[in-house]
PDB file of C-alpha atoms in Angstrom:
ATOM      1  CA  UNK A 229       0.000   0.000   0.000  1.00 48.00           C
ATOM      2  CA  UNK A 230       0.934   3.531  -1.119  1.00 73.00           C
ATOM      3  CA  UNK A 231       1.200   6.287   1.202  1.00 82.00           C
ATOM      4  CA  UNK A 232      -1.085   8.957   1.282  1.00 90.00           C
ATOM      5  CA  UNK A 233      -1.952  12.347   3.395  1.00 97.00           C
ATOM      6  CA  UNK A 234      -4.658  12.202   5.747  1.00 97.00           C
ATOM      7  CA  UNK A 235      -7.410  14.501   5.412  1.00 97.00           C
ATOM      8  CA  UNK A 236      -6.199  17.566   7.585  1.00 96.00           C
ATOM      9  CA  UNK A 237      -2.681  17.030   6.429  1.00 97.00           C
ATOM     10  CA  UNK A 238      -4.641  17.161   2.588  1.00 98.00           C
ATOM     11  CA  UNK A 239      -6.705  20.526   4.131  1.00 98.00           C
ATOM     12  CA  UNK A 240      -3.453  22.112   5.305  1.00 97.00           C
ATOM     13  CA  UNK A 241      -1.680  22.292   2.179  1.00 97.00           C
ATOM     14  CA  UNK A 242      -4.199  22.533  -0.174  1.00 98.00           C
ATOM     15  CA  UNK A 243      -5.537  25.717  -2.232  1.00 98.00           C
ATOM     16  CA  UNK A 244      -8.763  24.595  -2.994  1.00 98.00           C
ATOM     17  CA  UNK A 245     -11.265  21.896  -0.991  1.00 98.00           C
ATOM     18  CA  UNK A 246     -14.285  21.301  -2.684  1.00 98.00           C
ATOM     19  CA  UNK A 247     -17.374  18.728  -1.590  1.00 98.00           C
ATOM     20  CA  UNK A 248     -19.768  17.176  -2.562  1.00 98.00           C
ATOM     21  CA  UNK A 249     -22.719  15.292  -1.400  1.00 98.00           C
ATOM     22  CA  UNK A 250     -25.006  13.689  -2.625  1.00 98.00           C
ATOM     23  CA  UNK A 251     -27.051  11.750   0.568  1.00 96.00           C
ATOM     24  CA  UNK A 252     -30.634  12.833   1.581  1.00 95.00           C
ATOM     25  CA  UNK A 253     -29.404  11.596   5.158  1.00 93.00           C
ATOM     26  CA  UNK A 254     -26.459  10.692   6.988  1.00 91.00           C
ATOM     27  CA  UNK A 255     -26.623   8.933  10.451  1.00 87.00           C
ATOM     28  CA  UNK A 256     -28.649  10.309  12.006  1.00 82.00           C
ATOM     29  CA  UNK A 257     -29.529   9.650  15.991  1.00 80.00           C
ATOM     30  CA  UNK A 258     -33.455  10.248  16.477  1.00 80.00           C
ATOM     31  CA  UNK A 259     -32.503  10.563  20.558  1.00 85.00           C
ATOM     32  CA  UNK A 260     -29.847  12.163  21.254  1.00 85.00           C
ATOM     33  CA  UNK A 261     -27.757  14.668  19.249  1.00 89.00           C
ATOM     34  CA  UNK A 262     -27.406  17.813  17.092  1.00 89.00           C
ATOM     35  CA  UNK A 263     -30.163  16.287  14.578  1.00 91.00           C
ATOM     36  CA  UNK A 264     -32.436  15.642  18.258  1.00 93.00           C
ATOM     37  CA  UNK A 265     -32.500  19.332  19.146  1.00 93.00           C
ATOM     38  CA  UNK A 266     -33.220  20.572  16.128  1.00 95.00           C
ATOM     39  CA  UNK A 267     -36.208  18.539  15.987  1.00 95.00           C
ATOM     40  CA  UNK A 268     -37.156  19.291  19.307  1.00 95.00           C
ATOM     41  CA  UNK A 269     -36.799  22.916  18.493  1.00 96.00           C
ATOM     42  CA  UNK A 270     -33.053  24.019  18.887  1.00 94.00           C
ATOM     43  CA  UNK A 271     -31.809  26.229  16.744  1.00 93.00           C
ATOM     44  CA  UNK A 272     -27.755  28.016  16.453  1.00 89.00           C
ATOM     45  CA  UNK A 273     -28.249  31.579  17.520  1.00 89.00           C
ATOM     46  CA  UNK A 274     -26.125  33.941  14.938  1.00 88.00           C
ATOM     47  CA  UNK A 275     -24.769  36.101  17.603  1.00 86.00           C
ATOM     48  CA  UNK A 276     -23.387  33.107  19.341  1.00 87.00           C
ATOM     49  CA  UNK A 277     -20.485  31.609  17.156  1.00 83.00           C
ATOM     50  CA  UNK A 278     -18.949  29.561  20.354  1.00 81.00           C
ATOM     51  CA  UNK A 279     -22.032  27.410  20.183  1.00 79.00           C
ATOM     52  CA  UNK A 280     -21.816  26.469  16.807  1.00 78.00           C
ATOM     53  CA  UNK A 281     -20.195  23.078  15.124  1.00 69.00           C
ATOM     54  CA  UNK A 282     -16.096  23.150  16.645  1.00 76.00           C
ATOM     55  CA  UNK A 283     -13.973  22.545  15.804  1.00 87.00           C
ATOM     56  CA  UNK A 284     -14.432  22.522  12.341  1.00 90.00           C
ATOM     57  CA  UNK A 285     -15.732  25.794  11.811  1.00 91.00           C
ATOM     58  CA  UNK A 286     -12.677  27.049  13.388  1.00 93.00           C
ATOM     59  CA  UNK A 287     -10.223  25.024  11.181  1.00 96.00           C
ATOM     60  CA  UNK A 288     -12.282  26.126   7.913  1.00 97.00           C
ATOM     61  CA  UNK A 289     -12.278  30.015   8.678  1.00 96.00           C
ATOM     62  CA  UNK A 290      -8.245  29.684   9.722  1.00 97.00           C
ATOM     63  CA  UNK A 291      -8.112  27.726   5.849  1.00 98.00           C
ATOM     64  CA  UNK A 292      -9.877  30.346   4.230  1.00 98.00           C
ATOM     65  CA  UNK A 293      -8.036  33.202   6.019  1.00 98.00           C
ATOM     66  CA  UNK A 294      -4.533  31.617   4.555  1.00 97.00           C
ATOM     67  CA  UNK A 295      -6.659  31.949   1.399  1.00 98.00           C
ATOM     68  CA  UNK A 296      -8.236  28.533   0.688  1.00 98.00           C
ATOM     69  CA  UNK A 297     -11.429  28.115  -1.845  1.00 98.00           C
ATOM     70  CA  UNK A 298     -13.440  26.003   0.325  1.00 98.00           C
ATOM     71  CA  UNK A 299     -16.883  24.908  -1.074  1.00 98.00           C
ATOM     72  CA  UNK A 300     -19.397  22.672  -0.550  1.00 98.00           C
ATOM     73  CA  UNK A 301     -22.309  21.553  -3.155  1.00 98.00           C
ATOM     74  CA  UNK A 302     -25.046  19.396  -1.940  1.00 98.00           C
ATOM     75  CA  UNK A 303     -27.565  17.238  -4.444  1.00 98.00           C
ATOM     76  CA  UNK A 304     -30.873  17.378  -2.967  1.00 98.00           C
ATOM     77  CA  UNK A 305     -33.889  15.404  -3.314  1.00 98.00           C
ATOM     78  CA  UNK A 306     -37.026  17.887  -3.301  1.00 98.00           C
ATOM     79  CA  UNK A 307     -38.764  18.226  -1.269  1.00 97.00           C
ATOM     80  CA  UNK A 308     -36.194  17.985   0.990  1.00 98.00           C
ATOM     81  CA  UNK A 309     -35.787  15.259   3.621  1.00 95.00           C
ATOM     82  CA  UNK A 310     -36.324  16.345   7.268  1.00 95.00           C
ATOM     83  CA  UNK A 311     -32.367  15.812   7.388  1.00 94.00           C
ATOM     84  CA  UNK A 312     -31.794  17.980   4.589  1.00 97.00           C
ATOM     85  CA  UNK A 313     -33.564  20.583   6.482  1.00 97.00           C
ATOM     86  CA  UNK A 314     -32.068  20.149   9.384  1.00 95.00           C
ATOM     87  CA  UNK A 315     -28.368  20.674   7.360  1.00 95.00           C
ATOM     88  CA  UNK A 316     -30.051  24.161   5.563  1.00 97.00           C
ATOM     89  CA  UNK A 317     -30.813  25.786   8.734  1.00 95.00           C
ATOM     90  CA  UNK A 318     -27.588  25.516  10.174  1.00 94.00           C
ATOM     91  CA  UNK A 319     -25.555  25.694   6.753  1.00 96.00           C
ATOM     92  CA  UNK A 320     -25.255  30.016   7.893  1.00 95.00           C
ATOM     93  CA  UNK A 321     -22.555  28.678  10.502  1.00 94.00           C
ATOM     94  CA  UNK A 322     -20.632  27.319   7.130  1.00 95.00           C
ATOM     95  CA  UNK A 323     -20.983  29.997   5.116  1.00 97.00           C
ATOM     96  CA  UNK A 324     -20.055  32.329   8.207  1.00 95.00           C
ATOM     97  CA  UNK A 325     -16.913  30.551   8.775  1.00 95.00           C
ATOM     98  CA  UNK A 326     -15.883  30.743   4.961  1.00 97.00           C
ATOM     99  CA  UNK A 327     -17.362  28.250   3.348  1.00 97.00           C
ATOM    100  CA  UNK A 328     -19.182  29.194  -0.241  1.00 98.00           C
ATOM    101  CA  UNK A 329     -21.993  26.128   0.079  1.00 98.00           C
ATOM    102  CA  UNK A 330     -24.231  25.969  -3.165  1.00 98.00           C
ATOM    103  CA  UNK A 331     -27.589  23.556  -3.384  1.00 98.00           C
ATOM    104  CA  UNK A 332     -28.605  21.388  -6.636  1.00 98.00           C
ATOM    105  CA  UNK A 333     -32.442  19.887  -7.086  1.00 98.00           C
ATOM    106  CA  UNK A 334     -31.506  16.386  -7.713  1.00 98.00           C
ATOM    107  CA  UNK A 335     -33.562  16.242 -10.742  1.00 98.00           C
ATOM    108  CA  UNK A 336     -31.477  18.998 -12.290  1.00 98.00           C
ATOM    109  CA  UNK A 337     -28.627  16.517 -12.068  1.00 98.00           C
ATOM    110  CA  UNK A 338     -30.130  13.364 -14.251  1.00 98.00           C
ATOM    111  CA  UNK A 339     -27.487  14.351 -17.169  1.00 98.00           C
ATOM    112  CA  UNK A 340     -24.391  14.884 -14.896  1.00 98.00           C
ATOM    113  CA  UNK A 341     -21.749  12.027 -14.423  1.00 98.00           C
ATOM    114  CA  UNK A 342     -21.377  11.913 -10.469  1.00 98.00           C
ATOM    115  CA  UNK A 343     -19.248   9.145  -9.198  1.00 98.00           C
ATOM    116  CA  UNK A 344     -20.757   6.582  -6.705  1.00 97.00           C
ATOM    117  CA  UNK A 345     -19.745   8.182  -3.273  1.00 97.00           C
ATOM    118  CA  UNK A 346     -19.706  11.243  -2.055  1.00 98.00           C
ATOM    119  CA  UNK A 347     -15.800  13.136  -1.923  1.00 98.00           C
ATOM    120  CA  UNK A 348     -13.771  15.879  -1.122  1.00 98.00           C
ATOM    121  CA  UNK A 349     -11.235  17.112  -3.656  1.00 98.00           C
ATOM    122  CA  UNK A 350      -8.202  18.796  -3.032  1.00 98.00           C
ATOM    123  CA  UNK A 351      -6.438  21.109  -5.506  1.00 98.00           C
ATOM    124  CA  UNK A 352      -7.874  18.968  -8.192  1.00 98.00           C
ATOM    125  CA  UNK A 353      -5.386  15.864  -7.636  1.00 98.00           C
ATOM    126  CA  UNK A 354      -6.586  14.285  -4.523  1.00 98.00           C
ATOM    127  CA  UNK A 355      -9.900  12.460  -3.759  1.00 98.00           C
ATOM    128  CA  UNK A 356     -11.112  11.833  -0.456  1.00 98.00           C
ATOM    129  CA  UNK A 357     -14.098   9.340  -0.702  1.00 98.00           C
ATOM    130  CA  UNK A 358     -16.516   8.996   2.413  1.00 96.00           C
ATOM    131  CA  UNK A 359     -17.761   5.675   2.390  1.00 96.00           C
ATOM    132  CA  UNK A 360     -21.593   5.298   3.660  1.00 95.00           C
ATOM    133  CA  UNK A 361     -24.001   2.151   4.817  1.00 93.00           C
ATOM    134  CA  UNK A 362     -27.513   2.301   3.493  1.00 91.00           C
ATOM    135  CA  UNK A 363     -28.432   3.994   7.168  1.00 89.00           C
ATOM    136  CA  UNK A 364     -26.105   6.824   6.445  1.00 90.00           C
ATOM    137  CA  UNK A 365     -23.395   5.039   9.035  1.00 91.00           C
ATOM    138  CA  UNK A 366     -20.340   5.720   7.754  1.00 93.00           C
ATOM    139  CA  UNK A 367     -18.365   2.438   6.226  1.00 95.00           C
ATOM    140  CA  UNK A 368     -15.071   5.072   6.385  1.00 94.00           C
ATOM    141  CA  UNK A 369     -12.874   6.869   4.226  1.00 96.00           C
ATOM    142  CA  UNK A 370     -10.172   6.089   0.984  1.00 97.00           C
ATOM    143  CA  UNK A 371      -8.219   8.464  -0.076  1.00 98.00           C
ATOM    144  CA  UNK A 372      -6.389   8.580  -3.605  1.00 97.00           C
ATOM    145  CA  UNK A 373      -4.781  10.860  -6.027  1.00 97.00           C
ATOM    146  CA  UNK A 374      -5.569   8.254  -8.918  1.00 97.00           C
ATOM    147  CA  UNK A 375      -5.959  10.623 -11.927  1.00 98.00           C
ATOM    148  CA  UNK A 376      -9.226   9.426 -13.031  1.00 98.00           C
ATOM    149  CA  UNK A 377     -10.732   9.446  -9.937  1.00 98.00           C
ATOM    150  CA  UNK A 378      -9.804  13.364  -9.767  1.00 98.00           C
ATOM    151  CA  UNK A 379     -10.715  13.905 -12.993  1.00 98.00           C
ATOM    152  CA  UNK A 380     -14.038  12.473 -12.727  1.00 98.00           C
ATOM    153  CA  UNK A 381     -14.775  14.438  -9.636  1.00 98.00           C
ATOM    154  CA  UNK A 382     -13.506  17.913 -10.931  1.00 98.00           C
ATOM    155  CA  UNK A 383     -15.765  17.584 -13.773  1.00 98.00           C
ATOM    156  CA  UNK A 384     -18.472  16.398 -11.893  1.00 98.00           C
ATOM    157  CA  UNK A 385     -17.825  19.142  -8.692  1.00 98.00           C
ATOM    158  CA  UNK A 386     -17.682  21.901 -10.924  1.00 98.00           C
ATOM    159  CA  UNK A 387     -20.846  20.575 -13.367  1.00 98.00           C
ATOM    160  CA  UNK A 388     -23.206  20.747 -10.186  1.00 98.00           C
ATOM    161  CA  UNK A 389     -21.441  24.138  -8.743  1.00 98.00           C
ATOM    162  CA  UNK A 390     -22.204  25.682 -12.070  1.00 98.00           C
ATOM    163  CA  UNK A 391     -25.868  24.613 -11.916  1.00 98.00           C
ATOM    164  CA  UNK A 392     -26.685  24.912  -8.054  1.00 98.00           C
ATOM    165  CA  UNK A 393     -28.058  28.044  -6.185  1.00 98.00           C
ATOM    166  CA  UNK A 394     -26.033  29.324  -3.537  1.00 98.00           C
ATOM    167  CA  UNK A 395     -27.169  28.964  -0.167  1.00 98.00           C
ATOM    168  CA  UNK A 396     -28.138  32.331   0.123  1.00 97.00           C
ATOM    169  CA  UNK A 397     -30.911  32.325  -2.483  1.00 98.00           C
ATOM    170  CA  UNK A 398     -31.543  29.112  -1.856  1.00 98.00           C
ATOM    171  CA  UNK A 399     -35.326  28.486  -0.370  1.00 96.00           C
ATOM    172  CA  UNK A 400     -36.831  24.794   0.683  1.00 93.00           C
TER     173      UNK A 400
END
């Protein structure tokens, strides 16, 4: 087996991080959890930023301060899935943090070749796959800089950014 980066090591040197996903639901725990307050009401309050999703949202604004083009498209199923609105009304802490995050109607993706999983792609030459059960569990992560693999997720990232709505027009 090959070496290759992990995913922060991939984040930290990178220029550009794009993702995309492509899952009406992840796993999702129906008693306890972020997705269990929001259904029971909770929402992230703006004007408190140390409440929101850490530390992530710290390592993406400290990426995109040193000048990284982080995005995020997401392939939606309308209407949208409970889970899917559950991501939307906390996407602001993304986009707050740095993130430009962009959503596509699934059925205004029928003619665009999307590989099988959804993937991160760095600078255009490395592919981090995330691996998912049928429950939205994930089955783990692969990472490769296999030149098809990067080509077929460039052309399929930057298909579904051209076509999707960014978050801030977007409505469900």
């Amino acid at each position: 087996m090959s070496w290759s980066p992990t995913f922060d090591e991939l984040m930290a040197g990178c220029t550009t991080a794009y993702h995309l996903e492509m899952r009406d639901s992840y796993a999702v725990d129906y008693e306890a959890g972020p997705f269990a307050e929001w259904r029971a009401g909770y929402r992230h309050d703006p004007a408190n930023r140390a409440s929101w999703w850490r530390p992530w949202l710290d390592m993406v604004a400290g990426e995109v301060a040193r000048g990284v083009d982080i995005r995020r498209a997401r392939i939606v199923s309308e209407p949208v899935s409970e889970y899917t609105r559950f991501l939307y009304d906390g996407t602001f802490t993304n986009v707050a943090a740095g993130e430009q995050v962009r959503w596509l109607a699934r059925r205004r993706a029928s003619d665009i070749a999307l590989p099988g999983n959804d993937f991160w792609l760095f600078d255009g030459k490395w592919v981090h796959w995330n691996h998912f059960a049928g429950d939205g569990s994930s089955l783990g992560e692969e990472i490769t800089n296999d030149p098809v693999s990067a080509k077929l997720c460039t052309e399929a990232f930057e298909s579904v950014w051209t076509r999707a709505i960014p978050h801030a027009e977007y409505k469900i």
